[in-house]
Short mmCIF file of C-alpha atoms in Angstrom, two decimals:
data_model
loop_
_atom_site.label_atom_id
_atom_site.label_comp_id
_atom_site.label_asym_id
_atom_site.label_seq_id
_atom_site.Cartn_x
_atom_site.Cartn_y
_atom_site.Cartn_z
CA MET A 248 -28.08 20.00 8.31
CA SER A 249 -29.36 23.17 6.59
CA ASN A 250 -27.42 26.44 6.62
CA LYS A 251 -30.33 27.91 8.59
CA ARG A 252 -29.93 25.38 11.40
CA ILE A 253 -26.15 25.77 11.34
CA THR A 254 -26.56 29.53 11.65
CA ILE A 255 -28.97 29.15 14.60
CA ASN A 256 -26.63 26.72 16.35
CA ALA A 257 -23.67 29.00 15.69
CA ILE A 258 -25.54 31.97 17.15
CA LEU A 259 -26.60 29.98 20.23
CA ASN A 260 -23.07 28.70 20.74
CA VAL A 261 -21.63 32.19 20.36
CA ILE A 262 -24.16 33.45 22.94
CA ARG A 263 -23.31 30.60 25.32
CA THR A 264 -19.58 30.99 24.90
CA GLY A 265 -19.94 34.75 25.08
CA LEU A 266 -21.84 34.50 28.37
CA SER A 267 -19.13 32.28 29.85
CA ILE A 268 -16.62 35.03 29.14
CA ILE A 269 -18.66 38.24 29.13
CA PHE A 270 -19.81 37.68 32.71
CA PRO A 271 -16.19 37.35 33.86
CA LEU A 272 -15.48 40.49 31.85
CA ILE A 273 -18.22 42.25 33.80
CA THR A 274 -16.85 40.99 37.10
CA TYR A 275 -13.14 41.16 36.29
CA PRO A 276 -12.84 44.97 36.41
CA TYR A 277 -14.38 44.77 39.86
CA VAL A 278 -12.13 41.91 40.99
CA ALA A 279 -8.99 43.51 39.52
CA ARG A 280 -9.59 46.69 41.50
CA ILE A 281 -10.57 44.94 44.75
CA LEU A 282 -7.87 42.24 44.85
CA GLY A 283 -5.16 44.17 42.99
CA LYS A 284 -2.41 42.71 40.81
CA ASN A 285 -1.03 40.47 43.57
CA GLY A 286 -4.40 38.93 44.45
CA VAL A 287 -5.38 38.37 40.84
CA GLY A 288 -1.91 36.99 40.14
CA MET A 289 -2.13 34.48 43.01
CA VAL A 290 -5.44 33.05 41.79
CA SER A 291 -4.32 32.99 38.15
CA TYR A 292 -1.03 31.25 38.99
CA ALA A 293 -2.78 28.59 41.09
CA SER A 294 -5.40 28.15 38.39
CA SER A 295 -2.72 27.59 35.74
CA ILE A 296 -1.30 24.74 37.84
CA VAL A 297 -4.70 23.13 38.47
CA SER A 298 -5.47 23.32 34.75
CA TYR A 299 -2.90 20.59 34.07
CA PHE A 300 -4.71 18.19 36.41
CA VAL A 301 -8.10 19.12 34.91
CA LEU A 302 -6.56 18.27 31.57
CA PHE A 303 -5.39 14.85 32.74
CA ALA A 304 -8.82 14.08 34.20
CA SER A 305 -10.48 14.89 30.87
CA PHE A 306 -8.00 12.66 28.96
CA GLY A 307 -9.09 14.07 25.59
CA ILE A 308 -12.59 12.66 26.04
CA SER A 309 -14.62 15.77 25.16
CA ASN A 310 -13.48 16.17 21.53
CA TYR A 311 -13.17 12.44 20.90
CA ALA A 312 -16.61 11.65 22.36
CA THR A 313 -18.22 14.49 20.40
CA ARG A 314 -16.79 13.18 17.15
CA GLU A 315 -17.52 9.50 17.72
CA GLY A 316 -20.83 10.07 19.50
CA ALA A 317 -22.17 12.13 16.59
CA LYS A 318 -21.81 9.09 14.35
CA ILE A 319 -24.00 6.82 16.51
CA ARG A 320 -26.36 9.28 18.23
CA SER A 321 -29.33 7.97 16.25
CA ASN A 322 -28.78 4.48 17.76
CA LYS A 323 -29.77 4.87 21.42
CA SER A 324 -28.39 1.54 22.69
CA SER A 325 -25.03 2.00 20.94
CA PHE A 326 -24.72 5.54 22.22
CA GLN A 327 -25.58 4.43 25.78
CA GLU A 328 -22.83 1.81 25.66
CA PHE A 329 -20.39 4.35 24.28
CA PHE A 330 -21.33 6.87 26.99
CA GLU A 331 -20.76 4.35 29.79
CA GLU A 332 -17.31 3.55 28.47
CA MET A 333 -16.36 7.23 28.20
CA PHE A 334 -17.78 8.08 31.63
CA SER A 335 -15.94 5.18 33.29
CA ILE A 336 -12.61 6.14 31.74
CA ASN A 337 -13.23 9.74 32.77
CA LEU A 338 -13.82 8.77 36.42
CA ILE A 339 -10.62 6.73 36.62
CA CYS A 340 -8.61 9.60 35.12
CA MET A 341 -10.24 11.98 37.59
CA LEU A 342 -9.09 9.87 40.56
CA ALA A 343 -5.55 9.74 39.17
CA ALA A 344 -5.58 13.53 38.70
CA TYR A 345 -6.58 14.06 42.32
CA LEU A 346 -3.75 11.84 43.52
CA GLY A 347 -1.30 13.99 41.56
CA LEU A 348 -2.79 17.25 42.85
CA MET A 349 -2.68 16.03 46.46
CA GLY A 350 0.95 15.12 45.92
CA ILE A 351 2.03 18.64 44.99
CA ILE A 352 -0.15 20.23 47.68
CA PHE A 353 1.47 18.19 50.44
CA PHE A 354 5.02 17.71 49.16
CA SER A 355 5.95 20.77 47.06
CA ARG A 356 7.72 23.39 49.18
CA GLU A 357 7.56 26.02 46.45
CA LEU A 358 3.75 25.82 46.34
CA GLN A 359 2.97 25.83 50.06
CA GLU A 360 1.88 29.47 49.81
CA TYR A 361 -0.76 28.41 47.28
CA LYS A 362 -1.99 25.13 48.79
CA GLY A 363 -5.30 26.63 49.96
CA LEU A 364 -6.05 28.01 46.50
CA LEU A 365 -4.95 24.77 44.85
CA ALA A 366 -7.32 22.77 47.09
CA ILE A 367 -10.28 25.05 46.31
CA LEU A 368 -9.67 25.31 42.57
CA GLY A 369 -8.99 21.57 42.43
CA ILE A 370 -12.67 20.88 43.16
CA ASP A 371 -13.22 21.91 39.53
CA ILE A 372 -11.81 18.54 38.45
CA LEU A 373 -14.80 16.75 39.99
CA PHE A 374 -17.44 19.05 38.54
CA LYS A 375 -16.02 19.08 35.03
CA THR A 376 -15.88 15.27 35.03
CA LEU A 377 -19.44 14.73 36.27
CA SER A 378 -21.01 17.36 34.01
CA VAL A 379 -20.51 15.19 30.85
CA ASP A 380 -21.29 18.29 28.78
CA TRP A 381 -20.10 16.61 25.58
CA VAL A 382 -23.42 14.71 25.48
CA ASN A 383 -25.29 17.97 24.85
CA ASN A 384 -22.79 18.88 22.14
CA VAL A 385 -23.35 15.53 20.40
CA TYR A 386 -27.10 16.17 20.28
CA GLU A 387 -26.54 19.86 19.49
CA ASP A 388 -28.74 20.96 22.40
CA PHE A 389 -27.38 24.49 22.39
CA ALA A 390 -30.64 26.07 23.54
CA TYR A 391 -30.42 24.26 26.91
CA ILE A 392 -26.69 25.02 27.24
CA THR A 393 -27.36 28.72 26.61
CA ILE A 394 -30.17 28.93 29.18
CA ARG A 395 -28.05 27.07 31.73
CA SER A 396 -25.15 29.47 31.15
CA ILE A 397 -27.38 32.48 31.82
CA ILE A 398 -28.58 31.00 35.13
CA THR A 399 -25.14 30.01 36.39
CA HIS A 400 -23.35 33.20 35.48
CA VAL A 401 -26.04 35.50 36.85
CA THR A 402 -25.92 33.57 40.13
CA SER A 403 -22.12 33.78 40.29
CA LEU A 404 -22.18 37.51 39.52
CA VAL A 405 -24.63 38.26 42.33
CA VAL A 406 -22.65 36.19 44.86
CA LEU A 407 -19.37 37.80 43.79
CA LEU A 408 -20.65 41.33 44.32
CA MET A 409 -22.03 40.33 47.71
CA VAL A 410 -19.00 38.62 49.26
CA VAL A 411 -15.77 39.88 47.60
CA ARG A 412 -15.19 43.26 49.22
CA THR A 413 -11.51 43.48 50.33
CA PRO A 414 -8.03 42.46 49.05
CA GLN A 415 -8.11 39.60 51.59
CA ASP A 416 -11.07 37.90 49.88
CA VAL A 417 -8.82 35.91 47.53
CA TYR A 418 -10.15 32.54 48.70
CA LEU A 419 -13.76 33.65 48.39
CA TYR A 420 -13.07 34.66 44.81
CA ALA A 421 -11.58 31.21 44.10
CA ILE A 422 -14.70 29.54 45.55
CA ILE A 423 -16.94 31.61 43.27
CA LEU A 424 -14.88 30.60 40.22
CA VAL A 425 -15.53 26.95 41.11
CA MET A 426 -19.20 27.62 41.87
CA THR A 427 -20.06 28.33 38.22
CA ASN A 428 -18.95 24.86 37.12
CA ALA A 429 -20.61 23.34 40.18
CA ILE A 430 -24.02 24.72 39.18
CA ASN A 431 -23.45 23.63 35.57
CA CYS A 432 -22.60 20.14 36.77
CA ILE A 433 -25.65 19.76 39.02
CA MET A 434 -28.05 20.95 36.32
CA ASN A 435 -26.45 18.84 33.62
CA PHE A 436 -26.27 15.77 35.85
CA PHE A 437 -30.07 15.62 35.78
CA TYR A 438 -30.78 17.08 32.35
CA CYS A 439 -28.52 14.75 30.37
CA ARG A 440 -30.72 11.81 31.42
CA LYS A 441 -32.90 12.98 28.58
CA TYR A 442 -30.34 11.32 26.32
CA ILE A 443 -28.52 8.75 28.46
CA GLN A 444 -28.56 6.89 31.78
CA LEU A 445 -25.65 7.73 34.06
CA ARG A 446 -24.04 4.35 34.56
CA ILE A 447 -20.49 3.08 35.03
CA ASN A 448 -19.35 0.15 32.95
CA PHE A 449 -16.00 -1.41 33.81
CA GLN A 450 -16.70 -4.38 31.55
CA GLY A 451 -16.85 -2.33 28.35
CA ARG A 452 -14.56 -2.51 25.35
CA TRP A 453 -12.23 0.21 26.51
CA LYS A 454 -9.23 -0.81 24.46
CA ARG A 455 -10.85 0.26 21.18
CA HIS A 456 -10.81 3.88 22.39
CA PHE A 457 -7.36 4.25 23.91
CA THR A 458 -5.34 4.85 20.75
CA SER A 459 -7.55 7.74 19.60
CA LEU A 460 -7.99 9.05 23.14
CA PHE A 461 -4.24 9.09 23.60
CA TYR A 462 -3.78 11.27 20.52
CA PHE A 463 -6.53 13.64 21.65
CA PHE A 464 -5.07 13.75 25.16
CA ALA A 465 -1.48 14.22 24.00
CA ASN A 466 -2.66 17.00 21.72
CA ASP A 467 -4.59 18.65 24.58
CA VAL A 468 -1.52 18.40 26.81
CA THR A 469 0.76 20.10 24.32
CA VAL A 470 -1.90 22.75 23.59
CA SER A 471 -2.28 23.37 27.32
CA VAL A 472 1.48 23.69 27.71
CA TYR A 473 1.75 26.49 25.18
CA VAL A 474 -1.49 28.10 26.42
CA ASN A 475 -0.73 27.95 30.16
CA ILE A 476 3.02 27.58 30.46
CA ASP A 477 3.52 31.30 29.91
CA THR A 478 1.44 32.11 33.01
CA THR A 479 3.12 29.40 35.07
CA MET A 480 6.64 30.46 34.04
CA LEU A 481 5.84 34.15 34.40
CA GLY A 482 4.70 33.51 37.97
CA TYR A 483 7.85 31.50 38.67
CA TYR A 484 10.27 34.10 37.27
CA LYS A 485 8.48 37.40 37.87
CA GLY A 486 5.94 36.82 40.68
CA ASP A 487 2.22 37.36 41.25
CA SER A 488 2.20 41.04 40.23
CA ALA A 489 3.50 40.28 36.72
CA VAL A 490 0.95 37.49 36.32
CA GLY A 491 -1.82 39.81 37.51
CA ALA A 492 -1.01 42.37 34.80
CA TYR A 493 -0.48 39.81 32.02
CA ILE A 494 -3.66 37.88 32.79
CA ILE A 495 -5.75 41.00 32.04
CA ALA A 496 -4.50 40.93 28.44
CA VAL A 497 -5.02 37.17 28.26
CA LYS A 498 -8.60 37.48 29.50
CA ILE A 499 -9.50 39.97 26.76
CA TYR A 500 -7.72 37.88 24.12
CA SER A 501 -9.56 34.78 25.34
CA VAL A 502 -12.95 36.49 25.05
CA VAL A 503 -12.58 37.14 21.36
CA LYS A 504 -10.84 33.83 20.69
CA ARG A 505 -13.50 31.69 22.33
CA MET A 506 -16.40 33.58 20.78
CA LEU A 507 -14.94 33.20 17.31
CA ALA A 508 -14.10 29.55 17.95
CA ALA A 509 -17.72 28.98 18.98
CA ILE A 510 -18.75 29.66 15.37
CA TYR A 511 -16.91 26.62 14.07
CA THR A 512 -17.21 24.24 17.04
CA VAL A 513 -20.99 23.91 16.50
CA THR A 514 -20.33 22.37 13.10
CA LEU A 515 -18.01 19.65 14.43
CA PRO A 516 -20.70 16.93 14.83
CA GLN A 517 -22.10 17.59 11.35
CA LEU A 518 -18.67 17.73 9.70
CA ALA A 519 -17.78 14.45 11.41
CA GLU A 520 -20.97 12.89 10.07
CA PHE A 521 -20.28 14.11 6.51
CA ALA A 522 -16.71 12.82 6.72
CA GLU A 523 -17.89 9.43 7.99
CA ARG A 524 -20.45 9.13 5.15
CA LYS A 525 -17.83 10.41 2.67
CA SER A 526 -20.27 13.14 1.59
CA GLN A 527 -17.54 15.31 0.10
CA GLU A 528 -19.77 17.90 -1.56
CA GLU A 529 -21.78 18.50 1.62
CA TYR A 530 -18.56 18.65 3.64
CA LYS A 531 -17.01 21.15 1.24
CA LYS A 532 -20.11 23.37 1.27
CA LEU A 533 -20.30 23.49 5.08
CA TYR A 534 -16.54 23.90 5.59
CA THR A 535 -16.40 26.74 3.06
CA TYR A 536 -19.40 28.44 4.68
CA ILE A 537 -17.76 28.43 8.13
CA CYS A 538 -14.40 29.61 6.76
CA ALA A 539 -16.15 32.44 4.92
CA ILE A 540 -18.05 33.63 8.00
CA LEU A 541 -14.90 33.64 10.11
CA SER A 542 -12.83 35.37 7.43
CA ILE A 543 -15.02 38.49 7.35
CA VAL A 544 -15.06 38.68 11.16
CA LEU A 545 -11.64 37.48 12.33
CA ILE A 546 -9.19 39.97 10.80
CA PRO A 547 -11.27 43.07 11.71
CA SER A 548 -11.68 41.68 15.24
CA ALA A 549 -7.92 41.22 15.67
CA VAL A 550 -7.15 44.70 14.36
CA GLY A 551 -9.94 46.08 16.56
CA LEU A 552 -8.15 44.60 19.58
CA VAL A 553 -4.98 46.43 18.57
CA ALA A 554 -6.82 49.71 18.03
CA LEU A 555 -8.75 49.51 21.32
CA SER A 556 -6.09 47.83 23.47
CA GLU A 557 -5.48 50.79 25.76
CA GLU A 558 -9.19 51.44 26.30
CA LEU A 559 -9.83 47.78 27.07
CA ILE A 560 -6.97 47.47 29.57
CA LEU A 561 -8.01 50.67 31.36
CA PHE A 562 -11.58 49.43 31.55
CA MET A 563 -10.66 45.95 32.74
CA GLY A 564 -8.12 46.84 35.40
CA GLY A 565 -7.50 50.57 35.57
CA ALA A 566 -4.25 52.51 35.31
CA GLU A 567 -2.48 49.95 37.56
CA TYR A 568 -2.57 47.46 34.67
CA LYS A 569 -1.55 49.81 31.84
CA GLU A 570 1.68 47.87 31.27
CA ALA A 571 -0.46 45.07 29.75
CA VAL A 572 -1.42 47.17 26.68
CA LEU A 573 1.53 45.98 24.59
CA SER A 574 0.86 42.35 25.61
CA LEU A 575 -2.70 42.63 24.30
CA LYS A 576 -1.49 44.06 20.99
CA ILE A 577 0.88 41.12 20.54
CA LEU A 578 -1.84 38.62 21.45
CA ALA A 579 -4.21 40.25 18.94
CA PHE A 580 -1.99 39.05 16.10
CA ALA A 581 -1.88 35.59 17.69
CA LEU A 582 -5.69 35.54 17.47
CA ILE A 583 -5.64 35.39 13.66
CA PHE A 584 -3.47 32.28 13.56
CA ALA A 585 -5.25 30.67 16.52
CA ILE A 586 -8.67 30.78 14.82
CA TYR A 587 -7.48 29.80 11.34
CA GLY A 588 -5.45 27.09 13.06
CA GLY A 589 -8.62 25.86 14.75
CA LEU A 590 -10.36 25.58 11.40
CA VAL A 591 -7.62 23.18 10.31
CA THR A 592 -6.86 21.31 13.55
CA VAL A 593 -10.41 20.99 14.90
CA CYS A 594 -12.75 21.17 11.92
CA PHE A 595 -10.60 19.38 9.34
CA ASN A 596 -8.05 17.17 11.06
CA ILE A 597 -10.29 15.84 13.83
CA THR A 598 -13.20 15.07 11.52
CA HIS A 599 -10.81 13.21 9.19
CA LYS A 600 -9.08 11.37 12.04
CA LEU A 601 -5.79 13.18 11.49
CA GLU A 602 -5.07 13.68 15.20
CA LYS A 603 -1.45 12.66 14.65
CA ILE A 604 -0.83 15.83 12.65
CA ASN A 605 -2.32 17.92 15.47
CA LEU A 606 -0.18 16.07 17.99
CA TYR A 607 3.05 16.67 16.09
CA ALA A 608 2.20 20.33 15.53
CA THR A 609 1.32 21.07 19.12
CA PHE A 610 4.22 19.02 20.52
CA PHE A 611 6.80 20.95 18.51
CA SER A 612 4.99 24.21 19.25
CA ALA A 613 4.87 23.54 23.00
CA THR A 614 8.57 22.67 23.01
CA LEU A 615 9.34 25.87 21.08
CA ASN A 616 7.18 27.86 23.51
CA PHE A 617 8.87 26.43 26.60
CA VAL A 618 12.42 26.89 25.33
CA ILE A 619 11.91 30.47 24.11
CA ASN A 620 10.09 31.41 27.34
CA ILE A 621 13.17 30.37 29.32
CA PHE A 622 15.14 33.10 27.54
CA LEU A 623 12.49 35.79 27.00
CA ILE A 624 10.46 35.84 30.23
CA PRO A 625 13.40 36.56 32.59
CA LYS A 626 14.37 39.51 30.37
CA TRP A 627 11.10 40.78 28.91
CA GLY A 628 8.51 39.48 31.37
CA GLN A 629 4.94 39.45 30.12
CA TYR A 630 5.91 40.77 26.67
CA GLY A 631 8.15 37.78 26.14
CA ALA A 632 5.30 35.49 27.21
CA ALA A 633 2.90 37.14 24.75
CA PHE A 634 5.42 36.91 21.92
CA THR A 635 6.01 33.19 22.44
CA THR A 636 2.23 32.64 22.33
CA LEU A 637 2.17 34.38 18.95
CA LEU A 638 5.03 32.20 17.66
CA SER A 639 3.25 29.05 18.87
CA GLU A 640 -0.02 29.88 17.11
CA VAL A 641 1.81 30.76 13.88
CA PHE A 642 3.74 27.49 13.95
CA VAL A 643 0.68 25.29 14.56
CA PHE A 644 -1.33 26.93 11.77
CA PHE A 645 1.35 26.68 9.09
CA PHE A 646 2.45 23.18 10.11
CA CYS A 647 -1.11 21.80 9.87
CA PHE A 648 -2.10 23.85 6.81
CA VAL A 649 0.87 22.60 4.80
CA LYS A 650 -0.02 19.00 5.74
CA VAL A 651 -3.46 19.32 4.11
CA LYS A 652 -2.63 18.10 0.61
CA THR A 653 -6.07 18.42 -1.00
CA LYS A 654 -7.26 21.81 0.19
CA SER A 655 -9.43 22.49 -2.87
CA ASP A 656 -11.36 19.25 -2.32
CA PHE A 657 -12.65 20.32 1.07
CA GLY A 658 -13.06 24.07 0.71
CA ASP A 659 -13.63 26.60 -2.09
CA MET A 660 -10.34 28.46 -1.67
CA ARG A 661 -11.24 31.14 -4.20
CA TYR A 662 -14.43 31.95 -2.31
CA ILE A 663 -12.57 32.00 1.03
CA ARG A 664 -9.81 34.28 -0.34
CA ARG A 665 -12.47 36.76 -1.46
CA GLU A 666 -13.85 36.91 2.09
CA ILE A 667 -10.33 37.31 3.50
CA PHE A 668 -9.86 40.30 1.18
CA ASN A 669 -13.07 41.88 2.51
CA GLY A 670 -11.80 41.25 6.04
CA LEU A 671 -8.55 43.05 5.24
CA ILE A 672 -10.47 46.04 3.89
CA GLY A 673 -12.47 46.06 7.12
CA ALA A 674 -9.25 46.05 9.13
CA ILE A 675 -7.92 49.06 7.21
CA LEU A 676 -11.19 50.94 7.77
CA ILE A 677 -11.01 50.23 11.53
CA LEU A 678 -7.41 51.46 11.76
CA CYS A 679 -8.32 54.69 9.95
CA ILE A 680 -11.29 55.28 12.26
CA ALA A 681 -9.25 54.56 15.41
CA PHE A 682 -6.38 56.79 14.28
CA SER A 683 -8.79 59.68 13.60
CA VAL A 684 -10.60 59.35 16.93
CA HIS A 685 -7.37 59.07 18.93
CA LYS A 686 -6.20 62.33 17.34
CA ILE A 687 -9.14 64.02 19.06
CA LEU A 688 -9.75 61.97 22.21
CA PRO A 689 -7.41 60.16 24.63
CA ALA A 690 -8.05 56.50 25.45
CA CYS A 691 -11.25 56.47 27.49
CA LEU A 692 -14.74 54.95 27.56
CA SER A 693 -16.04 57.54 25.08
CA SER A 694 -13.32 56.82 22.52
CA PHE A 695 -13.98 53.09 22.92
CA PHE A 696 -17.67 53.33 22.03
CA ILE A 697 -17.11 55.85 19.24
CA ILE A 698 -14.49 53.64 17.56
CA LEU A 699 -16.47 50.43 18.15
CA PHE A 700 -19.84 51.54 16.80
CA THR A 701 -18.42 53.65 13.97
CA SER A 702 -16.26 50.72 12.84
CA ILE A 703 -19.21 48.30 12.90
CA PHE A 704 -21.40 50.73 10.94
CA VAL A 705 -18.74 51.57 8.33
CA TYR A 706 -17.57 47.96 7.84
CA PHE A 707 -21.10 46.59 7.58
CA GLY A 708 -21.91 49.37 5.11
CA TYR A 709 -18.90 48.37 3.02
CA LEU A 710 -19.99 44.72 2.98
CA ILE A 711 -23.47 45.75 1.84
CA ILE A 712 -22.07 48.01 -0.90
CA VAL A 713 -19.82 45.27 -2.32
CA ARG A 714 -22.69 42.80 -1.85
CA ASP A 715 -20.62 40.36 0.17
CA ASP A 716 -22.10 36.91 -0.38
CA VAL A 717 -22.24 35.85 3.28
CA VAL A 718 -23.77 39.11 4.45
CA MET A 719 -26.30 39.17 1.61
CA LYS A 720 -27.49 35.66 2.48
CA ILE A 721 -28.01 36.68 6.11
CA TRP A 722 -29.70 39.91 4.97
CA LYS A 723 -32.14 38.02 2.74
CA ARG A 724 -33.05 35.64 5.55
CA LEU A 725 -33.80 38.59 7.82
CA GLU A 726 -35.98 40.15 5.13
CA ILE A 727 -37.94 36.92 4.71
CA LYS A 728 -38.45 36.62 8.45
CA CYS A 729 -39.65 40.22 8.70
CA LYS A 730 -42.14 39.72 5.85
CA ASN A 731 -43.45 36.52 7.43
CA GLY A 732 -43.82 38.26 10.75
#
């Protein structure tokens, strides 16, 4: 795959991922003000519980199927057989997940207050199973995924503004959250027939997949624990109001995290193919390219979150949520380790079938997260939850990075370090700009846009002046396109 195609796919995936989060960011300030901290907290707490059952239904299939499917996508009959096996396993896991969810809805006294929300949000399990979106990722059909995302999120936005009008509309809001995945599922259910036929095959060779699927699933479980356990435990110890405030910071953190992660996830099929063919030079070139792009964006983005944390919280929820500012600042530092960790755990370990390392890292991290949360959340509330998330991301990154014994064979570390240095300079420039503006203006919409656009202009100017290699390549491509009309 050429760098040009990788860049196009990365841009499309960033747009698609951005839409899936930017539309909630457009609607969330509205929802936060209409439902208030308690309403938002109720939905977020119920959603954190349902997420565990969604996870079981998926059984690690998405990442595993993307990796293995990319290797055989050129052989239509082999891929069809593989799809049927994955789809059948997925359906069985979905049924088991629903049995578990029904169990807690009917038999858990502590969750009786949330059983209506759990039932509504639980419908997501069905839609996420039937959408088989990993097929589009295997064939790198990001143009379709992007168009579909625009349609679904515009529809959800319009419906939200029409029906959610009072603090009592909590259940309507939950239905709209499910509706986005429902539309995605219906569209994809028909579109994916371009590549496969939707068939169930209970006679397939399932056993050959279970070992790898188990590692992917176990890894997803432990990741989910340290991603969601803070919200679940915060709700248990501190109530819906605390969750409502904390989730604002998490939403903003998730926006940046998922958009940055979208840059490297588009390369997963190609990296898997290079690894399978043992094309080390091609692998090293692509892996270095992705690391370089992220290095000049990641650190300035994290520092930008710190600098603009108060403006972002006020915009998202208003003064009622101001207590979440410190949580966002803590999570901003977690972002750096989360993305660099993803480059190791997703791009490197998965493509080299090193899922065991990911499993060990996330298991120990999840255990650390859970134990520390027991002590910190009762005392420090949402700030303790944010801090344990930071510790978890730091642990996973360093654990997996140390395990990579031949780093220089798969990435040009000298080239990557140079881009990290440029990212650090960008971070310093952003802090100086933010400090200067905040001396003149309080945190408000005006200060947000002044800091944002000035930082982009100054940092991009710096990269041009030092003739940063990544930026110059992109600049030259733009020049060629302009000349060619």
